[in-house]
Amino acid sequence: MKIATWNVNSLKVRLPQVLDWLAQQRPDALCLQELKQEDSAFPMAAITAAGYHAAISGQKTYNGVAILTRNEPTAIERGIGGFEDEQRRLISASVDANFGALRIVCAYMPNGQSIDSDKYQYKLRWLQALTVWLRGELEKYPRLVLLGDYNIAPEDRDVHDPEAWRGQILCSEPERAAFKSLLELGFSDAFRRFEQPEKSFSWWDYRMQGFRRNLGLRIDHILLSQALDGHCKSCSIDKAPRKLERPSDHAPVVAELA
DNA sequence: ATGTCTCAGGGACTGAGA
């Protein structure tokens, strides 16, 4: 089965691209972030017509996440259990796979703005709560995949200019330590299980002709629980949608499980 | 290079967030 994650930076604007991508790629599951719309505005009819179910948790202007699946999702849950958060950043659902039920967790992790911002403190608290909560989720759902926009570049090789970014937001040591804490739950980074081109990124700033010059970061990830390790057959970044007119600033990340 | 894109409020542009 094919699973993917894509920060679309407004589903209203990006809907035609999402529908095209679904038609071309036919993923079994697509996790979306930054819908930037309330649930009442979600384009359910178009998604249904494309052959997909949708579990959604939307919000006006900011945030908002969804899981689109070809098979009906079950046990849909919103947010991090035990963590009060008015921002709609996380949704979970289960789908059947040929190797057993798969638990999908779709996350839009906080950006943090800058390391001296109170949004940075919120980011670190959010990541801590996620890690605590996931420990229990992994017991309930051993075959669990955590996909989304992590807003963390885990290593220097995930950054176009590591020296310029050192200690900055998306790259700071506390953020990288939080990412490592996720790995210590038994997760592995699907992308790094395979040989990849150098300077592989998933996000490029709209400014400075960032995409054309490949001034990017790899901040969108697919983490696989230990029970899924042997099931992952490939993982790659699809840069094609980033080349379109009016693109999202992120590209989809895709993994194949069997 | 405070550089681009998106949204809301209000009804043209500005500010916030990324």
Tab-separated table of C-alpha atoms (C1' of nucleotides) in Angstrom:
chain	number	residue	atom	x	y	z
A	1	MET	CA	0.000	0.000	0.000
A	2	LYS	CA	1.082	3.524	-0.742
A	3	ILE	CA	0.926	6.192	1.974
A	4	ALA	CA	1.895	9.844	1.748
A	5	THR	CA	2.022	13.173	3.540
A	6	TRP	CA	1.680	16.670	2.049
A	7	ASN	CA	1.467	20.102	3.640
A	8	VAL	CA	-0.757	21.841	1.094
A	9	ASN	CA	-0.744	25.375	2.599
A	10	SER	CA	-4.495	25.948	2.095
A	11	LEU	CA	-6.643	23.128	0.750
A	12	LYS	CA	-8.958	25.703	-0.810
A	13	VAL	CA	-6.165	26.957	-3.060
A	14	ARG	CA	-4.506	23.576	-3.602
A	15	LEU	CA	-7.578	21.371	-4.160
A	16	PRO	CA	-7.061	21.027	-7.932
A	17	GLN	CA	-3.466	19.928	-7.351
A	18	VAL	CA	-4.509	17.461	-4.641
A	19	LEU	CA	-7.163	15.937	-6.920
A	20	ASP	CA	-4.665	15.654	-9.783
A	21	TRP	CA	-2.110	14.059	-7.493
A	22	LEU	CA	-4.631	11.551	-6.130
A	23	ALA	CA	-5.615	10.604	-9.665
A	24	GLN	CA	-2.014	10.157	-10.771
A	25	GLN	CA	-0.593	8.455	-7.665
A	26	ARG	CA	-3.649	6.640	-6.262
A	27	PRO	CA	-2.224	6.481	-2.717
A	28	ASP	CA	-4.103	4.305	-0.235
A	29	ALA	CA	-3.729	7.076	2.313
A	30	LEU	CA	-2.798	10.757	2.000
A	31	CYS	CA	-2.226	12.880	5.093
A	32	LEU	CA	-2.752	16.608	4.585
A	33	GLN	CA	-1.632	19.524	6.751
A	34	GLU	CA	-2.407	23.232	6.830
A	35	LEU	CA	-5.906	22.925	5.430
A	36	LYS	CA	-6.593	26.456	6.755
A	37	GLN	CA	-10.332	25.890	6.656
A	38	GLU	CA	-13.139	24.830	8.964
A	39	ASP	CA	-14.708	21.405	8.590
A	40	SER	CA	-17.825	22.981	7.059
A	41	ALA	CA	-15.686	24.229	4.146
A	42	PHE	CA	-13.956	20.893	3.498
A	43	PRO	CA	-14.514	19.794	-0.146
A	44	MET	CA	-16.046	16.447	0.821
A	45	ALA	CA	-17.972	15.999	-2.433
A	46	ALA	CA	-14.834	16.378	-4.565
A	47	ILE	CA	-12.841	14.021	-2.335
A	48	THR	CA	-15.640	11.451	-2.409
A	49	ALA	CA	-15.905	11.751	-6.184
A	50	ALA	CA	-12.168	11.074	-6.372
A	51	GLY	CA	-12.793	7.788	-4.559
A	52	TYR	CA	-11.599	8.741	-1.085
A	53	HIS	CA	-12.908	8.891	2.458
A	54	ALA	CA	-11.765	11.749	4.670
A	55	ALA	CA	-11.183	12.087	8.397
A	56	ILE	CA	-10.800	15.800	9.068
A	57	SER	CA	-9.965	18.229	11.842
A	58	GLY	CA	-10.098	21.715	10.404
A	59	GLN	CA	-9.641	25.237	11.680
A	60	LYS	CA	-10.167	28.666	10.187
A	61	THR	CA	-7.054	30.460	8.843
A	62	TYR	CA	-4.404	28.278	10.483
A	63	ASN	CA	-3.531	24.609	10.944
A	64	GLY	CA	-6.060	21.895	10.081
A	65	VAL	CA	-5.272	18.266	9.197
A	66	ALA	CA	-6.947	15.440	7.297
A	67	ILE	CA	-6.413	11.795	6.406
A	68	LEU	CA	-7.749	10.732	3.004
A	69	THR	CA	-8.098	6.966	2.525
A	70	ARG	CA	-9.382	4.671	-0.180
A	71	ASN	CA	-10.811	2.274	2.422
A	72	GLU	CA	-13.092	3.485	5.157
A	73	PRO	CA	-11.130	4.725	8.179
A	74	THR	CA	-12.089	3.515	11.656
A	75	ALA	CA	-11.380	4.626	15.222
A	76	ILE	CA	-10.877	8.272	14.205
A	77	GLU	CA	-9.424	10.377	17.019
A	78	ARG	CA	-8.465	14.031	17.113
A	79	GLY	CA	-5.624	15.651	19.008
A	80	ILE	CA	-3.038	14.346	21.455
A	81	GLY	CA	-4.772	12.493	24.297
A	82	GLY	CA	-4.301	14.294	27.601
A	83	PHE	CA	-2.964	17.478	25.982
A	84	GLU	CA	-5.279	20.466	25.776
A	85	ASP	CA	-4.670	22.217	22.464
A	86	GLU	CA	-6.981	24.617	20.684
A	87	GLN	CA	-4.889	24.276	17.519
A	88	ARG	CA	-6.023	21.514	15.166
A	89	ARG	CA	-2.754	19.728	14.506
A	90	LEU	CA	-3.252	15.976	14.812
A	91	ILE	CA	-5.686	13.304	13.665
A	92	SER	CA	-5.473	9.511	13.821
A	93	ALA	CA	-7.349	6.710	12.069
A	94	SER	CA	-7.013	2.997	11.326
A	95	VAL	CA	-7.237	1.343	7.925
A	96	ASP	CA	-6.996	-2.272	6.820
A	97	ALA	CA	-3.788	-3.342	5.114
A	98	ASN	CA	-2.825	-6.735	3.748
A	99	PHE	CA	-0.345	-7.136	6.626
A	100	GLY	CA	-2.969	-6.222	9.245
A	101	ALA	CA	-4.603	-3.058	10.557
A	102	LEU	CA	-2.476	0.056	10.101
A	103	ARG	CA	-2.723	2.980	12.515
A	104	ILE	CA	-2.125	6.308	10.796
A	105	VAL	CA	-1.242	9.416	12.787
A	106	CYS	CA	-1.197	12.657	10.758
A	107	ALA	CA	0.513	15.608	12.429
A	108	TYR	CA	1.182	19.251	11.709
A	109	MET	CA	3.796	19.973	14.350
A	110	PRO	CA	4.253	23.581	15.504
A	111	ASN	CA	6.665	25.776	13.539
A	112	GLY	CA	7.966	27.696	16.559
A	113	GLN	CA	8.712	30.897	14.589
A	114	SER	CA	12.105	31.583	16.271
A	115	ILE	CA	13.922	30.106	19.237
A	116	ASP	CA	13.264	33.196	21.395
A	117	SER	CA	9.525	33.097	20.691
A	118	ASP	CA	6.864	31.787	23.073
A	119	LYS	CA	5.725	29.732	20.071
A	120	TYR	CA	9.022	27.861	20.369
A	121	GLN	CA	8.225	26.923	23.977
A	122	TYR	CA	4.796	25.749	22.808
A	123	LYS	CA	6.496	23.670	20.108
A	124	LEU	CA	8.729	21.917	22.639
A	125	ARG	CA	5.791	21.294	25.005
A	126	TRP	CA	3.750	19.941	22.103
A	127	LEU	CA	6.533	17.562	21.038
A	128	GLN	CA	6.957	16.355	24.623
A	129	ALA	CA	3.212	15.659	24.918
A	130	LEU	CA	3.248	13.858	21.560
A	131	THR	CA	6.087	11.594	22.681
A	132	VAL	CA	4.406	10.685	25.967
A	133	TRP	CA	1.093	9.998	24.247
A	134	LEU	CA	2.659	7.925	21.444
A	135	ARG	CA	4.191	5.508	23.941
A	136	GLY	CA	0.660	4.413	24.861
A	137	GLU	CA	-0.590	4.502	21.275
A	138	LEU	CA	2.186	2.139	20.192
A	139	GLU	CA	1.027	-0.371	22.796
A	140	LYS	CA	-2.540	-0.142	21.487
A	141	TYR	CA	-1.508	-0.039	17.825
A	142	PRO	CA	1.880	-1.699	17.221
A	143	ARG	CA	1.676	-1.124	13.448
A	144	LEU	CA	1.678	2.669	13.605
A	145	VAL	CA	2.952	5.246	11.127
A	146	LEU	CA	3.472	8.905	12.049
A	147	LEU	CA	3.342	11.138	8.986
A	148	GLY	CA	3.371	14.862	8.635
A	149	ASP	CA	5.071	18.219	8.687
A	150	TYR	CA	7.387	17.908	11.683
A	151	ASN	CA	8.939	21.355	11.227
A	152	ILE	CA	12.243	19.737	12.220
A	153	ALA	CA	15.260	19.052	10.005
A	154	PRO	CA	16.726	16.087	11.935
A	155	GLU	CA	20.331	16.251	10.703
A	156	ASP	CA	22.724	18.579	8.918
A	157	ARG	CA	22.308	16.613	5.697
A	158	ASP	CA	18.632	17.627	5.766
A	159	VAL	CA	19.601	21.306	5.463
A	160	HIS	CA	20.881	23.117	2.352
A	161	ASP	CA	23.235	25.306	4.407
A	162	PRO	CA	23.798	23.681	7.820
A	163	GLU	CA	26.115	26.419	9.075
A	164	ALA	CA	23.702	29.218	8.272
A	165	TRP	CA	20.851	27.311	9.945
A	166	ARG	CA	22.776	26.029	12.980
A	167	GLY	CA	20.799	26.676	16.142
A	168	GLN	CA	17.989	28.335	14.186
A	169	ILE	CA	14.331	27.394	14.214
A	170	LEU	CA	13.629	23.997	12.567
A	171	CYS	CA	17.265	22.965	13.242
A	172	SER	CA	17.978	23.771	16.903
A	173	GLU	CA	19.354	21.116	19.230
A	174	PRO	CA	16.232	20.897	21.445
A	175	GLU	CA	14.114	20.281	18.331
A	176	ARG	CA	16.531	17.644	17.060
A	177	ALA	CA	16.565	16.060	20.525
A	178	ALA	CA	12.756	15.898	20.400
A	179	PHE	CA	12.980	14.128	17.046
A	180	LYS	CA	15.482	11.664	18.542
A	181	SER	CA	13.083	11.036	21.423
A	182	LEU	CA	10.531	9.915	18.855
A	183	LEU	CA	13.086	7.555	17.305
A	184	GLU	CA	13.798	6.179	20.780
A	185	LEU	CA	10.186	4.992	20.931
A	186	GLY	CA	11.256	2.523	18.258
A	187	PHE	CA	10.381	4.589	15.178
A	188	SER	CA	12.585	4.654	12.124
A	189	ASP	CA	12.767	7.389	9.485
A	190	ALA	CA	11.365	5.696	6.369
A	191	PHE	CA	13.278	8.054	4.055
A	192	ARG	CA	16.653	7.099	5.529
A	193	ARG	CA	16.011	3.370	5.186
A	194	PHE	CA	16.854	3.777	1.492
A	195	GLU	CA	19.602	5.333	-0.568
A	196	GLN	CA	18.628	8.891	-1.473
A	197	PRO	CA	19.969	11.690	-3.650
A	198	GLU	CA	22.146	14.219	-1.828
A	199	LYS	CA	20.417	17.453	-0.893
A	200	SER	CA	16.965	15.896	-0.708
A	201	PHE	CA	14.470	18.331	0.773
A	202	SER	CA	10.696	18.518	1.258
A	203	TRP	CA	10.223	22.272	1.807
A	204	TRP	CA	11.594	25.344	0.067
A	205	ASP	CA	10.882	28.952	1.039
A	206	TYR	CA	8.757	30.795	-1.483
A	207	ARG	CA	11.268	33.642	-1.338
A	208	MET	CA	14.714	33.901	-2.909
A	209	GLN	CA	13.761	31.463	-5.674
A	210	GLY	CA	14.358	28.825	-3.049
A	211	PHE	CA	13.077	25.893	-5.051
A	212	ARG	CA	14.956	26.727	-8.232
A	213	ARG	CA	18.171	27.021	-6.214
A	214	ASN	CA	17.283	23.995	-4.027
A	215	LEU	CA	17.563	26.086	-0.853
A	216	GLY	CA	15.453	23.619	1.099
A	217	LEU	CA	15.044	21.628	4.270
A	218	ARG	CA	13.737	18.116	4.851
A	219	ILE	CA	11.070	18.696	7.500
A	220	ASP	CA	8.260	16.378	6.317
A	221	HIS	CA	8.707	12.824	7.525
A	222	ILE	CA	7.256	9.339	7.671
A	223	LEU	CA	8.195	7.483	10.847
A	224	LEU	CA	7.512	3.745	11.025
A	225	SER	CA	6.977	1.812	14.228
A	226	GLN	CA	9.278	-1.151	14.805
A	227	ALA	CA	6.538	-3.592	13.759
A	228	LEU	CA	6.431	-1.923	10.320
A	229	ASP	CA	10.180	-1.888	9.668
A	230	GLY	CA	10.219	-4.931	7.435
A	231	HIS	CA	7.137	-3.800	5.554
A	232	CYS	CA	8.543	-0.617	4.012
A	233	LYS	CA	9.623	-1.114	0.399
A	234	SER	CA	10.433	2.448	-0.640
A	235	CYS	CA	10.282	6.082	0.424
A	236	SER	CA	10.793	9.173	-1.709
A	237	ILE	CA	9.975	12.849	-2.102
A	238	ASP	CA	7.820	13.763	-5.094
A	239	LYS	CA	9.088	17.162	-6.229
A	240	ALA	CA	6.734	17.334	-9.231
A	241	PRO	CA	3.915	19.269	-7.489
A	242	ARG	CA	6.418	21.878	-6.280
A	243	LYS	CA	7.151	22.700	-9.947
A	244	LEU	CA	3.540	23.550	-10.801
A	245	GLU	CA	1.991	27.010	-11.000
A	246	ARG	CA	0.910	28.229	-7.543
A	247	PRO	CA	2.552	25.372	-5.647
A	248	SER	CA	2.531	24.624	-1.967
A	249	ASP	CA	5.913	25.367	-0.409
A	250	HIS	CA	6.079	21.646	0.545
A	251	ALA	CA	6.388	18.533	-1.629
A	252	PRO	CA	4.684	15.204	-0.838
A	253	VAL	CA	6.650	12.393	0.826
A	254	VAL	CA	5.562	8.914	-0.235
A	255	ALA	CA	6.222	5.448	1.206
A	256	GLU	CA	5.292	1.998	-0.027
A	257	LEU	CA	4.338	-0.687	2.505
A	258	ALA	CA	3.758	-4.365	1.696
B	1	DA	C1'	17.058	41.725	0.317
B	2	DT	C1'	11.467	42.884	5.701
B	3	DG	C1'	12.671	38.849	-0.630
B	4	DT	C1'	6.533	35.130	-1.081
B	5	DC	C1'	2.240	33.154	-0.252
B	6	DT	C1'	-2.211	32.762	2.294
B	7	DC	C1'	-5.940	34.406	5.111
B	8	DA	C1'	-9.058	37.741	7.716
B	9	DG	C1'	-11.066	42.010	8.253
B	10	DG	C1'	-13.536	44.985	5.693
B	11	DG	C1'	-14.602	46.654	1.436
B	12	DA	C1'	-7.953	48.822	-0.079
B	13	DC	C1'	-4.580	47.470	2.111
B	14	DT	C1'	-2.238	45.739	6.346
B	15	DG	C1'	-0.676	42.338	9.721
B	16	DA	C1'	0.055	37.562	11.175
B	17	DG	C1'	1.960	33.195	10.364
B	18	DA	C1'	4.801	30.330	7.965
